[in-house]
Each structure stands twice: as C-alpha cells, then as structure tokens.
Amino acid sequence: MILGIECTAHTFGIGIVNDGKILCNVRDNYSTEKGGIIPMDAAKHHREVSEEVYRKALEEARIKEDEIKAIALSNAPGLAPCLNEGLKFAKKKADKLGLKLIPVNHCVAHLEIGRITGARDPVLLYASGANTQIIAYSGGKYRVFGETLDIGIGNFIDNFARIIGLGFPGGPKIMELATKGNYIELPYTIKGMDVAFSGMLTSLKQKYDSIKSDDFLDSSNLKKSKKFEEKDMKKEDLAFSLQETSFAMLVEASERAMAHVGKKELVIGGGVGCNTRLQEMCGIMCKERNAKFFAPSNEFLQDNGGMIAYLGETMFNSGIWKDINEIDINPRERTDDVIVVWR
Ligand code: ATP
Ligand code: FE2
C-alpha cells in the first residue's frame, strides 16, 4: 500500500494505491466566493483538513495505517506555503510509522495517471491552472514540445472569471456561462506549438469594461449601443468565445505535436481537462486524423492524492525514495527536469 498526498495548491488530497489499483481518492478543496487563491490561506486550509482527510482515506480504503508501506508526497512544483504544509504532514506520519518518503513531481503525476485510460504512447495535453504544455515521452524524460509563453490556461480562465465577479475556481462557472453564448472574435495566439493567453485576456477585459457600464446585459435585456456594436455583447458571449478560441489553440498545438512526433494517441491531463467542450474538440480533431483521444475521469484530472499515490508506487518499485531528513520542497521544478527512470 502506498499513500499519496497532494498539497501543491488549492487541494489537500490523499489517495491509497495497491498494485496499480486506486483504493481511495479523498480530497478537500480550498475555494473562494470572490477573488483568487491566497497562498497562506490555502496552506492554513491544508493544515486544518489534513487529519480528517487522512482518517477518511484509511476508512474508504478499509486499511489500517500500519499496512502503509511508504508515503508519496507532491513536493514540487507549487505554492511554497502549501508544499511546506504537505511536507510537514508527510514527515509527521512517516516519522510515526517509520516509513520512507517518495518525492513526486505534481505535473508528472498529472501525466502518468493518464495511463489508467489504456493509452500506450500518447501525446499529452496538460491543461491545468498553472501549466499548459504539450508533452510526449522520449529518451528518459517527458519532453515539452509546446507550452504557454505566459500564463497557464486555468489561471487565464480563473483570472477572467475573477474580473467578472466569479470566485475561484472559475473554470466550471465559465463553462456553464458559455453554454448560452455566441461567438465574438478574440486574439488567437499560437507560435509553432507554443500558445499565449495574455492578449486574449486583455481583449476580454476591454470588452467587459465597455459593456459593464450598461449594467450587464443578459439575453432578456439586450440594449443597443449608440457608440459600440460591442455593447450588444453579453458575458455569456465572452465566456463562449474565450473557450472556443483558447481551446482551438490547444487543439491546434496538440495536433501539430501529434503530426511532428508521429503519435496516434492524445491524452488530456489537468483540471481544465474536465471541460466537456475541450474534450469534445480534442475528440473531433483525433477522429479527423484517425487517432484516439483518452480522458481520465474528472476525479483524476483535477488535483488529487490518487495520482500522487499511483506514480509514487511506480517510483517506489524502481527504488526511488528518501529518508525523512533528505526530502525538501521544490516549488519551481519543471516537468522536463524529472528523469524518468521508471519507464
Ligand atoms: P498545476 O497542475 O498546473 O499546478 P493546478 O494544480 O492549480 O495547476 P488543477 O487542479 O490541475 O490545477 O486544475 C485547476 C484548474 O482547472 C483551475 O484553473 C480551474 O478553474 C480549472 N477547471 C476545473 N474545472 C474546469 C472546467 N470544467 N472547465 C475549465 N476549467 C476547469
Ligand atoms: Fe494540478
């Protein structure tokens, strides 16, 4: 039994894995009504819920703590206060139970959990809060073929959600709004396999500012503007167009990577991967080029302890572990910094 702890940002989660089988995946999320993540508050959240999440995880997996063989921890990358809280908790349990710790890179765990879909050698579209990368495994590492040149897709969506007064996380709320919107042209920025979102964010913000003075227009209250055609827009239209434009960029970059490396599978990872429209667009692209698209279920797309335990077990079986006094956090470790000795 390997117990895995997720703590890098908004989620404190614990999963338990035995021989590739995930026995439980319990989590508690930090969220806000308005505004984004405050790292110290998220860390406080983790401190407050950790024992309860641990208790529930053991209960759901129906195991006793002395059956745990080692503890995996997402020690990189992430928000330092949150990582430190997770490290403290992992050390406390490892010390009590006399166990080794397995340092797991959060991003690599998002990718490796894609294996539960049955994909064998895919291109991975990692679309999460802080990260947006197009990745494929080659020669001992997950190589980044394309990525965002500025902010992650999830942070971009959350940022716009915050501007229009929605809380964190904004992704699910924007997805809901988008179902009632129409298309408006927005900046589409893709360079090779790299993408960028800040131009689109500025444009969305300007469009929102131009209409917000006329108390927000909804479908039942369409006002005609004297000055700008744009005043006919609704926030639903902005949400819809944000999704169509930014997701089209991700799908184009993924398709280019698939063509370049000659792979016939695409796996999605990360919290933005829960978006049903993004999944639909990936599915269409794959079908058109005679490839297969795979998506893990939502509980394994968002941050979760199950994916940390899942990769932790594989790493432990390859002899990767540390003593309590050897492990530290690494807030900036990149996906392609990790040497993948277990594949
Ligand atoms: P990273 O993995 O890069 O460190 P993270 O851990 O913060 O980032 P995840 O938990 O993987 O990210 O994903 C969180 C992000 O997913 C948030 O930005 C959230 O708004 C977004 N998200 C969740 N559900 C949806 C959805 N249905 N549509 C779009 N975005 C979504
Ligand atoms: Fe994540």
mmCIF file of C-alpha atoms and ligand atoms in Angstrom:
data_model
loop_
_atom_site.group_PDB
_atom_site.id
_atom_site.type_symbol
_atom_site.label_atom_id
_atom_site.label_comp_id
_atom_site.label_asym_id
_atom_site.label_seq_id
_atom_site.Cartn_x
_atom_site.Cartn_y
_atom_site.Cartn_z
ATOM 1 C CA MET A 1 0.000 0.000 0.000
ATOM 2 C CA ILE A 2 1.350 3.408 -0.963
ATOM 3 C CA LEU A 3 -0.319 6.506 0.461
ATOM 4 C CA GLY A 4 -0.074 9.661 -1.682
ATOM 5 C CA ILE A 5 -0.516 13.233 -0.536
ATOM 6 C CA GLU A 6 -1.435 16.144 -2.855
ATOM 7 C CA CYS A 7 -0.812 19.619 -1.435
ATOM 8 C CA THR A 8 0.715 21.842 -4.151
ATOM 9 C CA ALA A 9 -2.018 24.497 -4.404
ATOM 10 C CA HIS A 10 -5.758 24.574 -3.678
ATOM 11 C CA THR A 11 -6.322 20.897 -2.915
ATOM 12 C CA PHE A 12 -5.362 18.728 0.016
ATOM 13 C CA GLY A 13 -5.916 15.157 -1.107
ATOM 14 C CA ILE A 14 -4.956 11.648 -0.062
ATOM 15 C CA GLY A 15 -5.110 8.529 -2.198
ATOM 16 C CA ILE A 16 -4.071 4.966 -1.429
ATOM 17 C CA VAL A 17 -2.857 2.589 -4.125
ATOM 18 C CA ASN A 18 -2.144 -1.117 -4.085
ATOM 19 C CA ASP A 19 -0.587 -2.705 -7.146
ATOM 20 C CA GLY A 20 -1.848 -0.024 -9.532
ATOM 21 C CA LYS A 21 -5.336 -0.159 -8.065
ATOM 22 C CA ILE A 22 -6.604 3.069 -6.504
ATOM 23 C CA LEU A 23 -8.381 2.152 -3.271
ATOM 24 C CA CYS A 24 -9.474 5.658 -2.336
ATOM 25 C CA ASN A 25 -9.099 9.231 -3.527
ATOM 26 C CA VAL A 26 -10.270 11.681 -0.852
ATOM 27 C CA ARG A 27 -9.844 15.418 -1.120
ATOM 28 C CA ASP A 28 -10.808 18.743 0.332
ATOM 29 C CA ASN A 29 -10.590 21.875 -1.837
ATOM 30 C CA TYR A 30 -9.895 25.455 -0.877
ATOM 31 C CA SER A 31 -12.229 27.787 -2.778
ATOM 32 C CA THR A 32 -13.363 31.413 -2.607
ATOM 33 C CA GLU A 33 -16.624 33.252 -3.319
ATOM 34 C CA LYS A 34 -14.722 36.157 -4.846
ATOM 35 C CA GLY A 35 -11.055 36.622 -5.694
ATOM 36 C CA GLY A 36 -8.237 34.164 -6.291
ATOM 37 C CA ILE A 37 -6.057 31.889 -4.132
ATOM 38 C CA ILE A 38 -4.227 33.465 -1.197
ATOM 39 C CA PRO A 39 -1.303 31.060 -0.654
ATOM 40 C CA MET A 40 -1.166 31.476 3.143
ATOM 41 C CA ASP A 41 -4.919 30.835 3.386
ATOM 42 C CA ALA A 42 -4.638 27.745 1.209
ATOM 43 C CA ALA A 43 -1.820 26.464 3.455
ATOM 44 C CA LYS A 44 -3.982 27.098 6.522
ATOM 45 C CA HIS A 45 -6.780 25.164 4.822
ATOM 46 C CA HIS A 46 -4.438 22.203 4.296
ATOM 47 C CA ARG A 47 -3.347 22.310 7.958
ATOM 48 C CA GLU A 48 -6.942 22.288 9.138
ATOM 49 C CA VAL A 49 -8.267 19.465 6.952
ATOM 50 C CA SER A 50 -5.261 17.126 6.756
ATOM 51 C CA GLU A 51 -6.058 14.811 9.681
ATOM 52 C CA GLU A 52 -9.684 14.456 8.635
ATOM 53 C CA VAL A 53 -8.788 13.693 5.003
ATOM 54 C CA TYR A 54 -6.254 11.116 6.272
ATOM 55 C CA ARG A 55 -8.842 9.474 8.500
ATOM 56 C CA LYS A 56 -11.398 9.304 5.684
ATOM 57 C CA ALA A 57 -8.830 7.884 3.256
ATOM 58 C CA LEU A 58 -7.937 4.997 5.582
ATOM 59 C CA GLU A 59 -11.623 4.373 6.208
ATOM 60 C CA GLU A 60 -12.553 4.329 2.494
ATOM 61 C CA ALA A 61 -9.609 2.123 1.582
ATOM 62 C CA ARG A 62 -10.521 -0.119 4.546
ATOM 63 C CA ILE A 63 -6.950 -0.359 5.739
ATOM 64 C CA LYS A 64 -5.051 0.303 8.962
ATOM 65 C CA GLU A 65 -2.175 2.735 8.953
ATOM 66 C CA ASP A 66 0.361 0.027 9.728
ATOM 67 C CA GLU A 67 -0.401 -1.501 6.309
ATOM 68 C CA ILE A 68 1.105 1.548 4.551
ATOM 69 C CA LYS A 69 4.499 0.751 3.037
ATOM 70 C CA ALA A 70 5.649 4.259 2.057
ATOM 71 C CA ILE A 71 4.278 7.783 1.697
ATOM 72 C CA ALA A 72 4.394 9.691 -1.594
ATOM 73 C CA LEU A 73 4.226 13.478 -1.491
ATOM 74 C CA SER A 74 3.806 16.097 -4.223
ATOM 75 C CA ASN A 75 6.881 18.094 -3.128
ATOM 76 C CA ALA A 76 7.130 20.017 -6.446
ATOM 77 C CA PRO A 77 6.156 22.340 -8.113
ATOM 78 C CA GLY A 78 3.629 24.609 -6.412
ATOM 79 C CA LEU A 79 2.976 27.319 -3.861
ATOM 80 C CA ALA A 80 5.692 27.174 -1.198
ATOM 81 C CA PRO A 81 3.397 27.607 1.853
ATOM 82 C CA CYS A 82 1.160 24.770 0.614
ATOM 83 C CA LEU A 83 4.091 22.491 -0.225
ATOM 84 C CA ASN A 84 5.546 23.113 3.241
ATOM 85 C CA GLU A 85 2.268 22.197 4.922
ATOM 86 C CA GLY A 86 2.144 18.924 2.961
ATOM 87 C CA LEU A 87 5.775 18.172 3.763
ATOM 88 C CA LYS A 88 5.200 18.733 7.475
ATOM 89 C CA PHE A 89 2.209 16.381 7.455
ATOM 90 C CA ALA A 90 4.025 13.694 5.427
ATOM 91 C CA LYS A 91 7.060 13.842 7.722
ATOM 92 C CA LYS A 92 4.882 13.573 10.809
ATOM 93 C CA LYS A 93 3.190 10.404 9.520
ATOM 94 C CA ALA A 94 6.405 8.891 8.134
ATOM 95 C CA ASP A 95 8.138 9.505 11.433
ATOM 96 C CA LYS A 96 5.329 7.937 13.426
ATOM 97 C CA LEU A 97 5.093 4.875 11.174
ATOM 98 C CA GLY A 98 8.821 4.537 10.401
ATOM 99 C CA LEU A 99 8.351 4.945 6.623
ATOM 100 C CA LYS A 100 10.265 6.299 3.623
ATOM 101 C CA LEU A 101 9.010 9.281 1.622
ATOM 102 C CA ILE A 102 8.657 9.354 -2.176
ATOM 103 C CA PRO A 103 9.094 12.812 -3.789
ATOM 104 C CA VAL A 104 6.600 13.096 -6.657
ATOM 105 C CA ASN A 105 6.512 15.912 -9.238
ATOM 106 C CA HIS A 106 2.888 17.069 -9.413
ATOM 107 C CA CYS A 107 2.954 17.686 -13.194
ATOM 108 C CA VAL A 108 4.451 14.289 -13.968
ATOM 109 C CA ALA A 109 1.744 12.728 -11.776
ATOM 110 C CA HIS A 110 -0.931 14.514 -13.878
ATOM 111 C CA LEU A 111 0.640 12.869 -16.946
ATOM 112 C CA GLU A 112 1.286 9.399 -15.545
ATOM 113 C CA ILE A 113 -2.275 8.985 -14.260
ATOM 114 C CA GLY A 114 -3.298 9.142 -17.946
ATOM 115 C CA ARG A 115 -2.092 5.535 -18.154
ATOM 116 C CA ILE A 116 -5.260 4.366 -16.427
ATOM 117 C CA THR A 117 -7.083 5.208 -19.673
ATOM 118 C CA GLY A 118 -5.153 2.468 -21.501
ATOM 119 C CA ALA A 119 -3.250 4.827 -23.835
ATOM 120 C CA ARG A 120 0.204 3.421 -24.568
ATOM 121 C CA ASP A 121 2.367 6.081 -26.171
ATOM 122 C CA PRO A 122 0.383 9.298 -26.365
ATOM 123 C CA VAL A 123 0.921 12.979 -26.823
ATOM 124 C CA LEU A 124 -0.242 14.601 -23.602
ATOM 125 C CA LEU A 125 -2.147 17.839 -23.421
ATOM 126 C CA TYR A 126 -1.517 19.067 -19.878
ATOM 127 C CA ALA A 127 -4.056 21.833 -19.314
ATOM 128 C CA SER A 128 -4.233 22.912 -15.694
ATOM 129 C CA GLY A 129 -4.161 26.005 -13.516
ATOM 130 C CA ALA A 130 -0.525 26.993 -13.668
ATOM 131 C CA ASN A 131 0.540 24.848 -16.614
ATOM 132 C CA THR A 132 -0.245 24.431 -20.281
ATOM 133 C CA GLN A 133 2.113 22.061 -22.035
ATOM 134 C CA ILE A 134 2.093 19.682 -24.988
ATOM 135 C CA ILE A 135 4.271 16.764 -23.990
ATOM 136 C CA ALA A 136 5.492 13.432 -25.273
ATOM 137 C CA TYR A 137 7.763 10.883 -23.648
ATOM 138 C CA SER A 138 11.077 10.365 -25.356
ATOM 139 C CA GLY A 139 14.512 9.222 -24.234
ATOM 140 C CA GLY A 140 14.032 9.139 -20.463
ATOM 141 C CA LYS A 141 12.035 12.328 -19.992
ATOM 142 C CA TYR A 142 8.700 13.903 -20.666
ATOM 143 C CA ARG A 143 9.725 16.378 -23.362
ATOM 144 C CA VAL A 144 7.833 19.628 -23.683
ATOM 145 C CA PHE A 145 7.080 20.270 -27.371
ATOM 146 C CA GLY A 146 4.934 23.306 -26.825
ATOM 147 C CA GLU A 147 3.749 25.381 -23.910
ATOM 148 C CA THR A 148 2.231 28.646 -22.867
ATOM 149 C CA LEU A 149 4.521 31.606 -23.262
ATOM 150 C CA ASP A 150 2.762 33.489 -20.471
ATOM 151 C CA ILE A 151 0.100 32.180 -18.087
ATOM 152 C CA GLY A 152 -1.472 28.736 -17.727
ATOM 153 C CA ILE A 153 -4.880 28.201 -19.354
ATOM 154 C CA GLY A 154 -6.596 27.601 -15.989
ATOM 155 C CA ASN A 155 -5.122 30.729 -14.422
ATOM 156 C CA PHE A 156 -6.204 32.644 -17.538
ATOM 157 C CA ILE A 157 -9.793 31.385 -17.196
ATOM 158 C CA ASP A 158 -9.792 31.962 -13.419
ATOM 159 C CA ASN A 159 -8.425 35.455 -13.963
ATOM 160 C CA PHE A 160 -11.227 36.396 -16.354
ATOM 161 C CA ALA A 161 -13.778 34.801 -14.018
ATOM 162 C CA ARG A 162 -12.439 36.975 -11.201
ATOM 163 C CA ILE A 163 -12.741 40.113 -13.391
ATOM 164 C CA ILE A 164 -16.419 39.401 -13.994
ATOM 165 C CA GLY A 165 -17.000 38.779 -10.285
ATOM 166 C CA LEU A 166 -16.944 34.987 -10.081
ATOM 167 C CA GLY A 167 -14.949 33.200 -7.378
ATOM 168 C CA PHE A 168 -12.267 30.518 -7.545
ATOM 169 C CA PRO A 169 -12.182 28.136 -9.347
ATOM 170 C CA GLY A 170 -13.660 29.972 -12.332
ATOM 171 C CA GLY A 171 -13.384 27.169 -14.918
ATOM 172 C CA PRO A 172 -16.652 25.356 -14.135
ATOM 173 C CA LYS A 173 -18.581 28.666 -13.907
ATOM 174 C CA ILE A 174 -17.233 29.895 -17.253
ATOM 175 C CA MET A 175 -18.148 26.532 -18.797
ATOM 176 C CA GLU A 176 -21.708 26.976 -17.558
ATOM 177 C CA LEU A 177 -21.965 30.579 -18.855
ATOM 178 C CA ALA A 178 -20.519 29.527 -22.212
ATOM 179 C CA THR A 179 -23.484 27.264 -22.943
ATOM 180 C CA LYS A 180 -25.584 30.395 -23.502
ATOM 181 C CA GLY A 181 -23.135 32.471 -25.540
ATOM 182 C CA ASN A 182 -22.401 33.417 -29.141
ATOM 183 C CA TYR A 183 -19.109 33.834 -30.949
ATOM 184 C CA ILE A 184 -17.094 37.054 -30.877
ATOM 185 C CA GLU A 185 -13.647 37.259 -32.432
ATOM 186 C CA LEU A 186 -10.733 37.302 -29.953
ATOM 187 C CA PRO A 187 -6.924 37.348 -30.416
ATOM 188 C CA TYR A 188 -5.695 33.883 -31.397
ATOM 189 C CA THR A 189 -2.025 33.466 -30.487
ATOM 190 C CA ILE A 190 -0.115 30.366 -31.470
ATOM 191 C CA LYS A 191 3.523 30.202 -32.491
ATOM 192 C CA GLY A 192 4.579 26.768 -33.644
ATOM 193 C CA MET A 193 3.464 24.604 -30.748
ATOM 194 C CA ASP A 194 3.515 27.438 -28.208
ATOM 195 C CA VAL A 195 0.470 29.434 -27.163
ATOM 196 C CA ALA A 196 -0.157 32.681 -25.263
ATOM 197 C CA PHE A 197 -3.224 33.976 -23.471
ATOM 198 C CA SER A 198 -2.443 37.451 -22.165
ATOM 199 C CA GLY A 199 -3.539 39.223 -25.388
ATOM 200 C CA MET A 200 -6.876 37.445 -25.229
ATOM 201 C CA LEU A 201 -7.226 38.291 -21.545
ATOM 202 C CA THR A 202 -6.619 41.998 -22.247
ATOM 203 C CA SER A 203 -9.159 41.952 -25.078
ATOM 204 C CA LEU A 204 -11.759 40.189 -22.906
ATOM 205 C CA LYS A 205 -11.179 42.702 -20.145
ATOM 206 C CA GLN A 206 -11.583 45.639 -22.542
ATOM 207 C CA LYS A 207 -14.767 44.170 -23.980
ATOM 208 C CA TYR A 208 -16.115 43.580 -20.499
ATOM 209 C CA ASP A 209 -15.245 47.145 -19.414
ATOM 210 C CA SER A 210 -17.000 48.521 -22.492
ATOM 211 C CA ILE A 211 -20.259 46.825 -21.616
ATOM 212 C CA LYS A 212 -20.245 46.758 -17.839
ATOM 213 C CA SER A 213 -21.260 50.411 -17.539
ATOM 214 C CA ASP A 214 -24.618 49.435 -19.078
ATOM 215 C CA ASP A 215 -25.464 47.031 -16.239
ATOM 216 C CA PHE A 216 -24.638 43.652 -17.506
ATOM 217 C CA LEU A 217 -26.690 42.653 -20.474
ATOM 218 C CA ASP A 218 -28.306 39.313 -20.399
ATOM 219 C CA SER A 219 -30.363 37.623 -23.040
ATOM 220 C CA SER A 220 -33.591 39.144 -21.760
ATOM 221 C CA ASN A 221 -32.133 42.638 -21.598
ATOM 222 C CA LEU A 222 -30.289 43.443 -24.800
ATOM 223 C CA LYS A 223 -29.535 47.108 -25.111
ATOM 224 C CA LYS A 224 -28.385 48.665 -28.360
ATOM 225 C CA SER A 225 -25.386 50.899 -28.033
ATOM 226 C CA LYS A 226 -25.065 54.274 -29.598
ATOM 227 C CA LYS A 227 -21.288 54.049 -29.736
ATOM 228 C CA PHE A 228 -20.154 50.468 -29.999
ATOM 229 C CA GLU A 229 -21.567 47.471 -31.737
ATOM 230 C CA GLU A 230 -19.768 45.587 -28.975
ATOM 231 C CA LYS A 231 -22.325 46.715 -26.440
ATOM 232 C CA ASP A 232 -24.596 44.011 -27.747
ATOM 233 C CA MET A 233 -22.284 41.513 -26.128
ATOM 234 C CA LYS A 234 -23.208 39.583 -23.039
ATOM 235 C CA LYS A 235 -20.845 37.995 -20.558
ATOM 236 C CA GLU A 236 -22.103 34.657 -21.843
ATOM 237 C CA ASP A 237 -20.677 35.589 -25.271
ATOM 238 C CA LEU A 238 -17.327 36.426 -23.711
ATOM 239 C CA ALA A 239 -17.271 33.086 -21.876
ATOM 240 C CA PHE A 240 -18.238 31.160 -25.027
ATOM 241 C CA SER A 241 -15.660 32.934 -27.185
ATOM 242 C CA LEU A 242 -12.953 32.545 -24.553
ATOM 243 C CA GLN A 243 -13.483 28.783 -24.605
ATOM 244 C CA GLU A 244 -13.779 28.420 -28.392
ATOM 245 C CA THR A 245 -10.663 30.493 -29.061
ATOM 246 C CA SER A 246 -8.329 29.268 -26.329
ATOM 247 C CA PHE A 247 -9.332 25.610 -26.735
ATOM 248 C CA ALA A 248 -8.872 25.827 -30.525
ATOM 249 C CA MET A 249 -5.308 26.991 -29.837
ATOM 250 C CA LEU A 250 -4.677 23.998 -27.559
ATOM 251 C CA VAL A 251 -6.145 21.581 -30.077
ATOM 252 C CA GLU A 252 -4.114 23.064 -32.944
ATOM 253 C CA ALA A 253 -0.869 22.817 -30.938
ATOM 254 C CA SER A 254 -1.708 19.225 -29.904
ATOM 255 C CA GLU A 255 -2.435 18.238 -33.494
ATOM 256 C CA ARG A 256 0.827 19.756 -34.684
ATOM 257 C CA ALA A 257 2.732 17.812 -31.993
ATOM 258 C CA MET A 258 0.987 14.566 -32.941
ATOM 259 C CA ALA A 259 1.934 15.080 -36.593
ATOM 260 C CA HIS A 260 5.502 16.039 -35.676
ATOM 261 C CA VAL A 261 6.259 13.059 -33.412
ATOM 262 C CA GLY A 262 4.054 10.637 -35.342
ATOM 263 C CA LYS A 263 1.872 9.519 -32.432
ATOM 264 C CA LYS A 264 -1.677 8.300 -32.789
ATOM 265 C CA GLU A 265 -2.997 8.913 -29.278
ATOM 266 C CA LEU A 266 -3.843 12.040 -27.319
ATOM 267 C CA VAL A 267 -4.382 12.027 -23.539
ATOM 268 C CA ILE A 268 -5.647 15.033 -21.641
ATOM 269 C CA GLY A 269 -4.489 15.901 -18.112
ATOM 270 C CA GLY A 270 -5.013 18.693 -15.575
ATOM 271 C CA GLY A 271 -8.106 20.399 -14.195
ATOM 272 C CA VAL A 272 -9.073 22.273 -17.386
ATOM 273 C CA GLY A 273 -9.295 18.831 -18.968
ATOM 274 C CA CYS A 274 -12.625 18.438 -17.108
ATOM 275 C CA ASN A 275 -14.140 20.894 -19.576
ATOM 276 C CA THR A 276 -16.585 18.986 -21.763
ATOM 277 C CA ARG A 277 -16.184 21.366 -24.722
ATOM 278 C CA LEU A 278 -12.388 20.982 -24.666
ATOM 279 C CA GLN A 279 -12.794 17.195 -24.554
ATOM 280 C CA GLU A 280 -15.251 17.355 -27.453
ATOM 281 C CA MET A 281 -12.871 19.446 -29.574
ATOM 282 C CA CYS A 282 -9.950 17.092 -28.843
ATOM 283 C CA GLY A 283 -12.161 14.141 -29.795
ATOM 284 C CA ILE A 284 -13.127 15.719 -33.130
ATOM 285 C CA MET A 285 -9.512 16.514 -34.028
ATOM 286 C CA CYS A 286 -8.396 12.968 -33.199
ATOM 287 C CA LYS A 287 -11.209 11.414 -35.182
ATOM 288 C CA GLU A 288 -10.341 13.533 -38.220
ATOM 289 C CA ARG A 289 -6.744 12.306 -38.195
ATOM 290 C CA ASN A 290 -7.618 8.737 -37.372
ATOM 291 C CA ALA A 291 -6.156 8.905 -33.874
ATOM 292 C CA LYS A 292 -7.595 8.074 -30.440
ATOM 293 C CA PHE A 293 -8.476 10.501 -27.682
ATOM 294 C CA PHE A 294 -8.405 9.495 -23.995
ATOM 295 C CA ALA A 295 -9.581 11.384 -20.908
ATOM 296 C CA PRO A 296 -9.313 10.095 -17.327
ATOM 297 C CA SER A 297 -12.430 10.732 -15.202
ATOM 298 C CA ASN A 298 -12.695 14.181 -13.597
ATOM 299 C CA GLU A 299 -11.543 12.981 -10.167
ATOM 300 C CA PHE A 300 -8.154 12.148 -11.729
ATOM 301 C CA LEU A 301 -7.935 15.302 -13.848
ATOM 302 C CA GLN A 302 -8.186 17.814 -11.034
ATOM 303 C CA ASP A 303 -5.555 17.793 -8.337
ATOM 304 C CA ASN A 304 -5.890 14.625 -6.284
ATOM 305 C CA GLY A 305 -3.917 12.343 -3.986
ATOM 306 C CA GLY A 306 -4.750 9.257 -6.068
ATOM 307 C CA MET A 307 -2.429 10.344 -8.894
ATOM 308 C CA ILE A 308 0.377 11.022 -6.392
ATOM 309 C CA ALA A 309 -0.021 7.560 -4.852
ATOM 310 C CA TYR A 310 -0.269 5.969 -8.328
ATOM 311 C CA LEU A 311 3.035 7.421 -9.567
ATOM 312 C CA GLY A 312 4.530 7.084 -6.061
ATOM 313 C CA GLU A 313 4.034 3.322 -6.172
ATOM 314 C CA THR A 314 5.760 3.035 -9.552
ATOM 315 C CA MET A 315 8.670 5.171 -8.341
ATOM 316 C CA PHE A 316 8.981 3.211 -5.077
ATOM 317 C CA ASN A 317 9.117 -0.044 -7.047
ATOM 318 C CA SER A 318 12.002 1.480 -9.050
ATOM 319 C CA GLY A 319 13.872 2.223 -5.829
ATOM 320 C CA ILE A 320 13.131 5.943 -5.615
ATOM 321 C CA TRP A 321 12.551 7.103 -2.049
ATOM 322 C CA LYS A 322 14.095 9.350 0.585
ATOM 323 C CA ASP A 323 14.569 9.393 4.323
ATOM 324 C CA ILE A 324 12.626 11.999 6.293
ATOM 325 C CA ASN A 325 15.634 14.284 6.696
ATOM 326 C CA GLU A 326 16.597 14.085 2.987
ATOM 327 C CA ILE A 327 13.418 15.410 1.407
ATOM 328 C CA ASP A 328 12.566 19.048 0.727
ATOM 329 C CA ILE A 329 10.122 21.065 -1.357
ATOM 330 C CA ASN A 330 10.976 22.271 -4.880
ATOM 331 C CA PRO A 331 8.444 24.972 -5.858
ATOM 332 C CA ARG A 332 9.848 25.524 -9.379
ATOM 333 C CA GLU A 333 10.771 22.064 -10.659
ATOM 334 C CA ARG A 334 9.696 21.639 -14.302
ATOM 335 C CA THR A 335 8.164 18.601 -15.982
ATOM 336 C CA ASP A 336 11.294 18.122 -18.092
ATOM 337 C CA ASP A 337 13.624 18.417 -15.082
ATOM 338 C CA VAL A 338 12.477 14.986 -13.908
ATOM 339 C CA ILE A 339 14.499 11.986 -15.030
ATOM 340 C CA VAL A 340 12.000 9.224 -15.645
ATOM 341 C CA VAL A 341 13.868 6.088 -14.625
ATOM 342 C CA TRP A 342 10.711 4.012 -14.149
ATOM 343 C CA ARG A 343 9.653 3.713 -17.818
HETATM 344 P P1 ATP B 1 -0.962 22.807 -11.914
HETATM 345 O O1 ATP B 1 -1.329 21.381 -12.140
HETATM 346 O O2 ATP B 1 -0.501 23.493 -13.156
HETATM 347 O O3 ATP B 1 -0.036 23.018 -10.768
HETATM 348 P P2 ATP B 1 -3.393 23.277 -10.508
HETATM 349 O O4 ATP B 1 -2.890 22.149 -9.720
HETATM 350 O O5 ATP B 1 -3.841 24.517 -9.837
HETATM 351 O O6 ATP B 1 -2.300 23.632 -11.568
HETATM 352 P P3 ATP B 1 -5.575 21.620 -11.457
HETATM 353 O O7 ATP B 1 -6.215 21.225 -10.172
HETATM 354 O O8 ATP B 1 -4.990 20.563 -12.284
HETATM 355 O O9 ATP B 1 -4.536 22.814 -11.428
HETATM 356 O O10 ATP B 1 -6.655 22.446 -12.261
HETATM 357 C C1 ATP B 1 -7.292 23.558 -11.673
HETATM 358 C C2 ATP B 1 -7.788 24.422 -12.797
HETATM 359 O O11 ATP B 1 -8.795 23.716 -13.538
HETATM 360 C C3 ATP B 1 -8.449 25.711 -12.316
HETATM 361 O O12 ATP B 1 -7.888 26.778 -13.064
HETATM 362 C C4 ATP B 1 -9.925 25.515 -12.668
HETATM 363 O O13 ATP B 1 -10.604 26.704 -12.987
HETATM 364 C C5 ATP B 1 -9.821 24.605 -13.874
HETATM 365 N N1 ATP B 1 -11.048 23.854 -14.140
HETATM 366 C C6 ATP B 1 -11.682 22.959 -13.355
HETATM 367 N N2 ATP B 1 -12.825 22.526 -13.946
HETATM 368 C C7 ATP B 1 -12.893 23.154 -15.157
HETATM 369 C C8 ATP B 1 -13.812 23.150 -16.232
HETATM 370 N N3 ATP B 1 -14.897 22.409 -16.196
HETATM 371 N N4 ATP B 1 -13.542 23.943 -17.292
HETATM 372 C C9 ATP B 1 -12.436 24.698 -17.352
HETATM 373 N N5 ATP B 1 -11.529 24.748 -16.360
HETATM 374 C C10 ATP B 1 -11.753 23.996 -15.280
HETATM 375 FE FE FE2 B 2 -2.600 20.276 -10.863
#
